[in-house]
mmCIF file of C-alpha atoms in Angstrom:
data_model
loop_
_atom_site.group_PDB
_atom_site.id
_atom_site.type_symbol
_atom_site.label_atom_id
_atom_site.label_comp_id
_atom_site.label_asym_id
_atom_site.label_seq_id
_atom_site.Cartn_x
_atom_site.Cartn_y
_atom_site.Cartn_z
ATOM 1 C CA MET F 14 -3.021 4.998 -19.751
ATOM 2 C CA SER F 15 -2.336 1.287 -20.097
ATOM 3 C CA THR F 16 1.110 -0.203 -20.110
ATOM 4 C CA ALA F 17 2.451 -3.699 -20.679
ATOM 5 C CA PRO F 18 5.438 -4.536 -18.457
ATOM 6 C CA THR F 19 8.846 -4.736 -20.055
ATOM 7 C CA ALA F 20 10.045 -7.121 -17.350
ATOM 8 C CA ARG F 21 8.096 -9.576 -15.243
ATOM 9 C CA ALA F 22 7.527 -8.243 -11.724
ATOM 10 C CA VAL F 23 6.552 -10.387 -8.759
ATOM 11 C CA ILE F 24 5.710 -9.844 -5.094
ATOM 12 C CA THR F 25 8.164 -11.504 -2.715
ATOM 13 C CA GLY F 26 7.358 -9.908 0.636
ATOM 14 C CA ILE F 27 4.364 -8.502 2.513
ATOM 15 C CA GLY F 28 4.206 -6.618 5.794
ATOM 16 C CA THR F 29 1.351 -5.038 7.724
ATOM 17 C CA ALA F 30 0.923 -2.560 10.553
ATOM 18 C CA VAL F 31 -2.785 -2.770 11.355
ATOM 19 C CA ARG F 32 -4.240 -2.880 14.857
ATOM 20 C CA GLY F 33 -5.680 -6.316 15.637
ATOM 21 C CA LEU F 34 -3.902 -7.977 12.726
ATOM 22 C CA ALA F 35 -1.071 -10.123 14.029
ATOM 23 C CA GLU F 36 0.167 -11.057 10.562
ATOM 24 C CA PRO F 37 -0.654 -10.289 6.919
ATOM 25 C CA ALA F 38 -2.470 -13.613 6.448
ATOM 26 C CA GLY F 39 -5.588 -12.146 8.063
ATOM 27 C CA LEU F 40 -5.969 -9.208 5.672
ATOM 28 C CA LEU F 41 -9.223 -10.430 4.151
ATOM 29 C CA GLY F 42 -10.769 -10.561 7.614
ATOM 30 C CA PRO F 43 -12.720 -10.881 9.693
ATOM 31 C CA LEU F 44 -10.967 -8.819 12.340
ATOM 32 C CA PRO F 45 -11.104 -10.055 15.950
ATOM 33 C CA GLU F 46 -13.966 -8.568 17.949
ATOM 34 C CA ASP F 47 -11.479 -7.013 20.362
ATOM 35 C CA HIS F 48 -9.194 -5.637 17.635
ATOM 36 C CA ARG F 49 -9.504 -2.079 18.951
ATOM 37 C CA ALA F 50 -7.983 -3.201 22.237
ATOM 38 C CA ALA F 51 -5.010 -4.810 20.500
ATOM 39 C CA PRO F 52 -1.558 -3.218 20.863
ATOM 40 C CA ASP F 53 -0.742 -0.308 18.593
ATOM 41 C CA PRO F 54 1.461 -1.680 15.775
ATOM 42 C CA VAL F 55 3.724 1.343 16.189
ATOM 43 C CA SER F 56 4.747 -0.129 19.562
ATOM 44 C CA ARG F 57 6.751 -2.721 17.613
ATOM 45 C CA LEU F 58 9.265 0.010 16.802
ATOM 46 C CA THR F 59 12.030 0.598 19.316
ATOM 47 C CA GLY F 60 15.186 2.650 19.511
ATOM 48 C CA ARG F 61 16.070 6.265 19.016
ATOM 49 C CA GLY F 62 14.881 8.670 16.361
ATOM 50 C CA LEU F 63 11.125 8.093 16.612
ATOM 51 C CA ARG F 64 10.210 11.283 18.450
ATOM 52 C CA TYR F 65 9.915 13.565 15.433
ATOM 53 C CA LYS F 66 8.315 11.084 13.044
ATOM 54 C CA ASP F 67 4.602 11.349 12.261
ATOM 55 C CA ARG F 68 2.236 8.420 12.744
ATOM 56 C CA ALA F 69 2.021 7.551 9.048
ATOM 57 C CA THR F 70 5.805 7.239 8.895
ATOM 58 C CA LYS F 71 5.944 5.015 11.981
ATOM 59 C CA LEU F 72 3.208 2.753 10.644
ATOM 60 C CA ALA F 73 5.032 2.536 7.309
ATOM 61 C CA MET F 74 8.305 1.669 9.048
ATOM 62 C CA ALA F 75 6.681 -1.179 10.978
ATOM 63 C CA ALA F 76 5.085 -2.681 7.869
ATOM 64 C CA ALA F 77 8.172 -2.160 5.701
ATOM 65 C CA ARG F 78 10.473 -3.903 8.142
ATOM 66 C CA ASP F 79 8.354 -7.069 8.010
ATOM 67 C CA ALA F 80 8.036 -7.004 4.219
ATOM 68 C CA LEU F 81 11.785 -6.630 3.744
ATOM 69 C CA ALA F 82 12.414 -9.473 6.178
ATOM 70 C CA GLU F 83 9.961 -11.821 4.449
ATOM 71 C CA ALA F 84 11.582 -11.076 1.088
ATOM 72 C CA ARG F 85 14.961 -11.757 2.692
ATOM 73 C CA LEU F 86 16.252 -8.333 1.709
ATOM 74 C CA VAL F 87 17.414 -7.794 5.296
ATOM 75 C CA ASP F 88 19.091 -10.255 7.648
ATOM 76 C CA THR F 89 18.236 -11.012 11.270
ATOM 77 C CA LYS F 90 20.088 -7.869 12.335
ATOM 78 C CA GLY F 91 18.129 -5.705 9.912
ATOM 79 C CA GLU F 92 21.082 -5.225 7.590
ATOM 80 C CA LEU F 93 20.421 -5.022 3.853
ATOM 81 C CA THR F 94 21.456 -8.175 1.973
ATOM 82 C CA VAL F 95 21.523 -6.590 -1.505
ATOM 83 C CA PRO F 96 23.139 -3.395 -2.846
ATOM 84 C CA GLY F 97 21.245 -0.331 -1.628
ATOM 85 C CA GLU F 98 21.132 1.211 -5.079
ATOM 86 C CA SER F 99 19.192 -1.822 -6.351
ATOM 87 C CA VAL F 100 16.183 -1.060 -4.144
ATOM 88 C CA GLY F 101 13.755 1.824 -4.659
ATOM 89 C CA VAL F 102 10.854 3.109 -2.564
ATOM 90 C CA VAL F 103 7.373 4.105 -3.722
ATOM 91 C CA THR F 104 4.866 5.210 -1.113
ATOM 92 C CA SER F 105 1.190 6.031 -1.463
ATOM 93 C CA THR F 106 -0.389 8.336 1.101
ATOM 94 C CA ASN F 107 -2.799 11.235 0.785
ATOM 95 C CA TYR F 108 -2.946 12.357 4.423
ATOM 96 C CA GLY F 109 0.350 10.983 5.719
ATOM 97 C CA ASN F 110 1.892 14.028 7.361
ATOM 98 C CA ALA F 111 -1.214 16.203 7.577
ATOM 99 C CA ASP F 112 -0.776 16.404 11.342
ATOM 100 C CA THR F 113 2.741 17.811 10.993
ATOM 101 C CA VAL F 114 1.700 20.306 8.322
ATOM 102 C CA CYS F 115 -1.316 21.494 10.317
ATOM 103 C CA GLU F 116 0.717 21.895 13.485
ATOM 104 C CA THR F 117 3.398 23.847 11.624
ATOM 105 C CA VAL F 118 0.835 26.166 10.042
ATOM 106 C CA ARG F 119 -0.796 26.735 13.439
ATOM 107 C CA THR F 120 2.562 27.538 15.027
ATOM 108 C CA ILE F 121 3.459 30.043 12.309
ATOM 109 C CA ALA F 122 0.032 31.685 12.526
ATOM 110 C CA GLU F 123 0.266 32.079 16.298
ATOM 111 C CA SER F 124 3.969 32.791 16.804
ATOM 112 C CA THR F 125 5.559 33.382 13.351
ATOM 113 C CA TYR F 126 8.123 31.108 11.752
ATOM 114 C CA LEU F 127 10.591 31.859 14.563
ATOM 115 C CA ALA F 128 8.716 29.390 16.762
ATOM 116 C CA THR F 129 8.993 26.487 14.340
ATOM 117 C CA SER F 130 11.283 23.574 15.076
ATOM 118 C CA PRO F 131 14.231 22.778 12.796
ATOM 119 C CA MET F 132 13.508 19.113 13.547
ATOM 120 C CA MET F 133 9.901 19.346 12.403
ATOM 121 C CA LEU F 134 10.123 21.540 9.312
ATOM 122 C CA PRO F 135 11.727 18.851 7.093
ATOM 123 C CA ALA F 136 8.860 16.551 8.091
ATOM 124 C CA THR F 137 6.372 18.813 6.311
ATOM 125 C CA SER F 138 7.611 17.459 2.962
ATOM 126 C CA SER F 139 5.033 15.211 1.272
ATOM 127 C CA ASN F 140 7.827 12.717 0.541
ATOM 128 C CA VAL F 141 8.803 12.331 4.183
ATOM 129 C CA VAL F 142 7.544 8.736 4.543
ATOM 130 C CA ALA F 143 9.459 7.455 1.529
ATOM 131 C CA SER F 144 12.535 9.381 2.615
ATOM 132 C CA TRP F 145 12.588 7.892 6.105
ATOM 133 C CA LEU F 146 12.104 4.382 4.751
ATOM 134 C CA ALA F 147 15.071 4.861 2.442
ATOM 135 C CA ILE F 148 17.247 6.378 5.168
ATOM 136 C CA THR F 149 16.345 3.695 7.710
ATOM 137 C CA HIS F 150 17.198 0.765 5.454
ATOM 138 C CA GLY F 151 19.815 2.305 3.165
ATOM 139 C CA LEU F 152 17.643 2.049 0.036
ATOM 140 C CA ARG F 153 19.368 4.287 -2.499
ATOM 141 C CA GLY F 154 17.288 3.574 -5.600
ATOM 142 C CA ALA F 155 14.488 5.732 -7.023
ATOM 143 C CA ASN F 156 12.372 7.330 -4.295
ATOM 144 C CA LEU F 157 8.937 8.895 -4.744
ATOM 145 C CA THR F 158 5.483 9.388 -3.231
ATOM 146 C CA LEU F 159 2.114 9.215 -4.960
ATOM 147 C CA CYS F 160 -0.702 11.251 -3.432
ATOM 148 C CA ASN F 161 -3.189 11.488 -6.279
ATOM 149 C CA GLY F 162 -6.301 10.387 -4.395
ATOM 150 C CA PRO F 163 -7.881 6.971 -3.763
ATOM 151 C CA THR F 164 -6.376 5.390 -6.875
ATOM 152 C CA SER F 165 -2.786 6.120 -5.864
ATOM 153 C CA GLY F 166 -2.261 2.743 -4.146
ATOM 154 C CA LEU F 167 -2.688 0.735 -7.349
ATOM 155 C CA ASP F 168 -0.815 3.421 -9.245
ATOM 156 C CA ALA F 169 2.104 3.006 -6.804
ATOM 157 C CA VAL F 170 2.287 -0.736 -7.474
ATOM 158 C CA HIS F 171 2.271 0.022 -11.202
ATOM 159 C CA TRP F 172 5.056 2.585 -10.807
ATOM 160 C CA ALA F 173 7.137 -0.022 -8.989
ATOM 161 C CA ARG F 174 6.722 -2.351 -11.953
ATOM 162 C CA LEU F 175 7.667 0.441 -14.357
ATOM 163 C CA LEU F 176 10.856 1.233 -12.417
ATOM 164 C CA ILE F 177 11.844 -2.432 -12.555
ATOM 165 C CA GLY F 178 10.937 -2.768 -16.229
ATOM 166 C CA ALA F 179 12.946 0.339 -17.095
ATOM 167 C CA GLY F 180 16.017 -1.084 -15.372
ATOM 168 C CA ARG F 181 16.166 1.686 -12.762
ATOM 169 C CA VAL F 182 16.108 -0.828 -9.905
ATOM 170 C CA GLU F 183 15.779 -4.562 -9.403
ATOM 171 C CA ARG F 184 13.298 -4.316 -6.555
ATOM 172 C CA VAL F 185 10.977 -1.752 -4.976
ATOM 173 C CA LEU F 186 9.528 -1.364 -1.506
ATOM 174 C CA VAL F 187 5.912 -0.220 -1.996
ATOM 175 C CA VAL F 188 4.056 1.115 1.053
ATOM 176 C CA GLY F 189 0.498 2.380 1.414
ATOM 177 C CA THR F 190 -0.068 4.202 4.701
ATOM 178 C CA GLU F 191 -2.769 6.440 6.162
ATOM 179 C CA PRO F 192 -3.199 7.644 9.763
ATOM 180 C CA ASP F 193 -6.410 8.230 11.698
ATOM 181 C CA ASN F 194 -5.929 11.385 13.723
ATOM 182 C CA ALA F 195 -7.641 14.701 14.416
ATOM 183 C CA PRO F 196 -6.206 16.624 11.426
ATOM 184 C CA VAL F 197 -7.175 13.855 8.993
ATOM 185 C CA ARG F 198 -10.690 13.672 10.428
ATOM 186 C CA HIS F 199 -10.967 17.434 10.062
ATOM 187 C CA LEU F 200 -9.819 17.330 6.435
ATOM 188 C CA THR F 201 -12.080 14.405 5.540
ATOM 189 C CA GLU F 202 -14.969 15.687 7.669
ATOM 190 C CA VAL F 203 -15.229 12.281 9.345
ATOM 191 C CA PRO F 204 -16.714 12.579 12.870
ATOM 192 C CA ASP F 205 -15.095 11.167 15.976
ATOM 193 C CA ASP F 206 -15.818 7.596 17.029
ATOM 194 C CA ASP F 207 -19.564 7.212 17.560
ATOM 195 C CA GLY F 208 -19.154 4.151 19.763
ATOM 196 C CA THR F 209 -20.778 1.736 17.302
ATOM 197 C CA GLY F 210 -17.518 -0.005 16.475
ATOM 198 C CA ALA F 211 -17.804 0.785 12.774
ATOM 199 C CA PRO F 212 -14.452 1.778 11.241
ATOM 200 C CA ALA F 213 -14.242 5.498 10.591
ATOM 201 C CA LEU F 214 -10.893 5.691 8.823
ATOM 202 C CA PHE F 215 -8.148 3.224 8.028
ATOM 203 C CA ASP F 216 -5.278 3.606 10.459
ATOM 204 C CA GLY F 217 -2.344 1.523 9.341
ATOM 205 C CA ALA F 218 0.141 0.586 6.659
ATOM 206 C CA VAL F 219 0.724 -2.257 4.218
ATOM 207 C CA ALA F 220 4.047 -2.910 2.486
ATOM 208 C CA LEU F 221 4.992 -4.990 -0.539
ATOM 209 C CA VAL F 222 8.362 -5.961 -1.935
ATOM 210 C CA VAL F 223 8.079 -5.980 -5.732
ATOM 211 C CA GLU F 224 11.035 -7.267 -7.703
ATOM 212 C CA SER F 225 11.955 -8.670 -11.050
ATOM 213 C CA ALA F 226 11.299 -12.363 -11.503
ATOM 214 C CA ALA F 227 14.948 -12.790 -12.464
ATOM 215 C CA SER F 228 16.048 -11.254 -9.161
ATOM 216 C CA ALA F 229 13.707 -13.466 -7.137
ATOM 217 C CA THR F 230 14.956 -16.563 -8.934
ATOM 218 C CA ALA F 231 18.607 -15.587 -8.480
ATOM 219 C CA ARG F 232 18.084 -15.022 -4.756
ATOM 220 C CA GLY F 233 16.131 -18.267 -4.315
ATOM 221 C CA VAL F 234 13.025 -16.452 -3.051
ATOM 222 C CA ASP F 235 9.505 -17.677 -3.777
ATOM 223 C CA ALA F 236 7.145 -15.291 -5.533
ATOM 224 C CA LEU F 237 3.747 -14.826 -3.891
ATOM 225 C CA ALA F 238 2.125 -13.491 -7.051
ATOM 226 C CA ALA F 239 2.963 -11.837 -10.339
ATOM 227 C CA ILE F 240 1.861 -8.306 -11.241
ATOM 228 C CA GLY F 241 -0.023 -8.397 -14.508
ATOM 229 C CA PRO F 242 -1.780 -5.886 -16.769
ATOM 230 C CA TYR F 243 -2.654 -2.418 -15.511
ATOM 231 C CA ALA F 244 -5.056 0.148 -16.924
ATOM 232 C CA ARG F 245 -5.783 3.721 -15.822
ATOM 233 C CA ARG F 246 -9.119 4.948 -17.134
ATOM 234 C CA GLY F 247 -11.864 7.373 -16.151
ATOM 235 C CA ASP F 248 -14.497 4.643 -16.124
ATOM 236 C CA HIS F 249 -14.611 1.362 -14.205
ATOM 237 C CA ALA F 250 -15.993 -0.807 -16.967
ATOM 238 C CA VAL F 251 -13.496 0.462 -19.543
ATOM 239 C CA ALA F 252 -10.542 -0.100 -17.208
ATOM 240 C CA VAL F 253 -11.654 -3.618 -16.317
ATOM 241 C CA ALA F 254 -12.363 -4.570 -19.934
ATOM 242 C CA ASP F 255 -8.899 -3.315 -20.891
ATOM 243 C CA VAL F 256 -6.978 -5.491 -18.429
ATOM 244 C CA ARG F 257 -9.252 -8.503 -18.839
ATOM 245 C CA GLY F 258 -8.652 -8.454 -22.568
ATOM 246 C CA ARG F 259 -4.921 -8.812 -21.952
ATOM 247 C CA LEU F 260 -5.141 -11.578 -19.357
ATOM 248 C CA PRO F 261 -7.790 -14.186 -20.218
ATOM 249 C CA GLY F 262 -8.801 -16.768 -17.687
ATOM 250 C CA PRO F 263 -11.069 -17.061 -14.652
ATOM 251 C CA VAL F 264 -11.428 -14.310 -12.083
ATOM 252 C CA GLY F 265 -10.333 -15.626 -8.712
ATOM 253 C CA LEU F 266 -10.992 -12.650 -6.457
ATOM 254 C CA TRP F 267 -12.674 -9.268 -6.785
ATOM 255 C CA CYS F 268 -11.595 -6.464 -4.459
ATOM 256 C CA VAL F 269 -14.122 -3.717 -5.061
ATOM 257 C CA PRO F 270 -13.454 0.027 -5.148
ATOM 258 C CA GLN F 271 -14.063 2.228 -2.160
ATOM 259 C CA HIS F 272 -17.673 3.307 -2.446
ATOM 260 C CA PRO F 273 -19.936 5.459 -0.244
ATOM 261 C CA ASP F 274 -22.657 2.800 -0.226
ATOM 262 C CA GLY F 275 -20.381 -0.132 0.543
ATOM 263 C CA VAL F 276 -19.905 -3.202 -1.650
ATOM 264 C CA ARG F 277 -20.772 -2.686 -5.285
ATOM 265 C CA ALA F 278 -21.345 -5.382 -7.884
ATOM 266 C CA PRO F 279 -18.371 -6.290 -10.082
ATOM 267 C CA ALA F 280 -18.100 -4.002 -13.074
ATOM 268 C CA PRO F 281 -18.888 -5.225 -16.592
ATOM 269 C CA GLY F 282 -16.006 -6.753 -18.499
ATOM 270 C CA LEU F 283 -15.013 -9.488 -16.053
ATOM 271 C CA GLY F 284 -15.915 -12.299 -18.418
ATOM 272 C CA ALA F 285 -17.241 -15.800 -17.854
ATOM 273 C CA GLY F 286 -17.320 -17.125 -14.312
ATOM 274 C CA ALA F 287 -16.957 -13.693 -12.701
ATOM 275 C CA GLY F 288 -20.199 -14.059 -10.789
ATOM 276 C CA THR F 289 -18.733 -16.877 -8.693
ATOM 277 C CA ALA F 290 -15.617 -14.950 -7.652
ATOM 278 C CA PRO F 291 -15.412 -13.933 -3.981
ATOM 279 C CA VAL F 292 -16.075 -10.215 -3.497
ATOM 280 C CA HIS F 293 -14.259 -8.284 -0.785
ATOM 281 C CA ASP F 294 -14.773 -4.683 0.275
ATOM 282 C CA LEU F 295 -11.648 -3.882 2.280
ATOM 283 C CA SER F 296 -12.792 -0.307 2.879
ATOM 284 C CA ALA F 297 -15.875 -1.633 4.655
ATOM 285 C CA LEU F 298 -13.634 -3.853 6.788
ATOM 286 C CA TYR F 299 -10.925 -1.344 7.662
ATOM 287 C CA GLY F 300 -12.593 2.002 6.983
ATOM 288 C CA PRO F 301 -12.011 4.403 4.078
ATOM 289 C CA SER F 302 -8.407 3.684 3.147
ATOM 290 C CA SER F 303 -7.571 6.454 0.663
ATOM 291 C CA GLY F 304 -4.013 6.074 -0.629
ATOM 292 C CA ALA F 305 -3.450 2.787 1.215
ATOM 293 C CA LEU F 306 -6.355 0.974 -0.452
ATOM 294 C CA GLY F 307 -4.641 -0.273 -3.619
ATOM 295 C CA VAL F 308 -1.620 -1.633 -1.741
ATOM 296 C CA LEU F 309 -3.972 -3.231 0.786
ATOM 297 C CA GLN F 310 -5.881 -4.893 -2.055
ATOM 298 C CA CYS F 311 -2.732 -6.221 -3.734
ATOM 299 C CA ALA F 312 -1.408 -7.676 -0.485
ATOM 300 C CA ALA F 313 -4.729 -9.332 0.359
ATOM 301 C CA ALA F 314 -5.106 -10.786 -3.131
ATOM 302 C CA ALA F 315 -1.551 -12.148 -3.194
ATOM 303 C CA LEU F 316 -2.131 -13.885 0.138
ATOM 304 C CA TRP F 317 -5.486 -15.215 -1.026
ATOM 305 C CA PHE F 318 -3.781 -17.514 -3.499
ATOM 306 C CA ASP F 319 -2.221 -19.483 -0.650
ATOM 307 C CA ASP F 320 -5.257 -19.266 1.650
ATOM 308 C CA ALA F 321 -7.568 -20.618 -1.042
ATOM 309 C CA GLU F 322 -4.967 -23.120 -2.281
ATOM 310 C CA ALA F 323 -5.558 -21.583 -5.682
ATOM 311 C CA GLY F 324 -1.981 -22.024 -6.778
ATOM 312 C CA SER F 325 0.055 -19.267 -8.340
ATOM 313 C CA GLY F 326 -1.620 -16.294 -9.898
ATOM 314 C CA THR F 327 -1.401 -12.840 -11.396
ATOM 315 C CA LEU F 328 -2.778 -9.614 -9.984
ATOM 316 C CA VAL F 329 -4.660 -7.546 -12.532
ATOM 317 C CA LEU F 330 -4.857 -3.839 -11.758
ATOM 318 C CA ALA F 331 -7.613 -1.555 -13.021
ATOM 319 C CA SER F 332 -7.490 1.970 -11.656
ATOM 320 C CA ALA F 333 -10.303 4.361 -12.490
ATOM 321 C CA GLY F 334 -10.936 7.946 -11.462
ATOM 322 C CA THR F 335 -10.889 11.574 -12.439
ATOM 323 C CA GLY F 336 -8.139 12.507 -10.016
ATOM 324 C CA ASP F 337 -10.509 15.196 -8.780
ATOM 325 C CA ALA F 338 -11.266 14.775 -5.086
ATOM 326 C CA GLY F 339 -14.758 16.046 -5.725
ATOM 327 C CA GLY F 340 -15.498 13.834 -8.717
ATOM 328 C CA ASP F 341 -18.130 11.105 -8.614
ATOM 329 C CA ASP F 342 -15.627 8.395 -9.442
ATOM 330 C CA ALA F 343 -12.654 9.811 -7.547
ATOM 331 C CA SER F 344 -12.755 7.018 -4.971
ATOM 332 C CA ALA F 345 -12.383 4.221 -7.493
ATOM 333 C CA ALA F 346 -9.574 1.698 -7.293
ATOM 334 C CA LEU F 347 -10.197 -1.919 -8.102
ATOM 335 C CA LEU F 348 -8.259 -5.111 -8.491
ATOM 336 C CA LEU F 349 -8.732 -8.586 -9.924
ATOM 337 C CA ALA F 350 -6.771 -11.666 -8.979
ATOM 338 C CA ALA F 351 -6.714 -14.274 -11.729
ATOM 339 C CA PRO F 352 -5.274 -17.628 -10.585
ATOM 340 C CA GLY F 353 -3.516 -20.047 -12.864
ATOM 341 C CA ALA F 354 -0.830 -17.844 -14.431
ATOM 342 C CA PRO F 355 2.637 -19.290 -13.791
ATOM 343 C CA VAL F 356 4.739 -17.577 -11.140
ATOM 344 C CA PRO F 357 8.495 -18.290 -11.093
ATOM 345 C CA GLY F 358 9.819 -20.198 -8.101
ATOM 346 C CA PRO F 359 13.409 -20.218 -6.836
ATOM 347 C CA THR F 360 14.463 -22.677 -9.522
ATOM 348 C CA GLY F 361 12.979 -20.609 -12.313
ATOM 349 C CA ALA F 362 10.163 -23.094 -12.890
ATOM 350 C CA ALA F 363 6.532 -22.317 -12.238
ATOM 351 C CA ARG F 364 5.428 -23.493 -8.806
#
């Protein structure tokens, strides 16, 4: 599937909840040597109501709060500054509440359903992360979760753009979150920490605020990047060729798909100058990121424009995979950042 946007969508806020990462600007790495000893990002959350939330939800809440604040959708007190119905939520997570589901199944198996907790049962819903984000911030727009494997992060960003283009909402909070805990390691067959310091699984969350360019201009908020063409194919080269054909120009950054053997060469179809583009393997840096990968890539690429002083730019999304967890190309999600495309500033002019 490939879709051209019916309304220009831009990124106006980014938030992260990753151990050792003090702010989103460091997403492309390297991580500090002592990052494992850094405070748990969940510790940034305070107040009541956290007891029955799973780790993925707490990580998502921490990242979302920062993204909403940067986009100026909440004030200093955390109150929403726009109508709640104008903001939707799209989350991407494949293992988000696996710990809650596994614990519930174990409880029922050992003691029947009579031993289950009325506080925990609602948390077994696969949409629990998106629901809590909406409830916490009063976001009453469209609300959904994508959990269709490693490509779901880029797919979530695309769905946010579709919701805006269709006029369902003016802005969308997009969150990719995955926890590293015993149930997830059991499901993924990833062993416990071997002491080498190599990342086993991504444990964190990344949030984006995606909104219409018209909304950003009206609110006087700078756009970090525009979201450009998207293609969903079963083959990397075909997906890349599709989006590149609709957005000519140099490739500024290549965020490679998650791959068992680490960094892979850019796929065919990038065009002239692609060989000089920086290549980043975020899965190698943070560990296999599953449903969070695509959102992580988009956030890192958007921030790269400022870090590299590349000016404004457009994110090009090419998502490839069978959707079958056992397929050879199931762990394929890739992104291109092409600098030079105009991004609206608060005055409506390109900045």
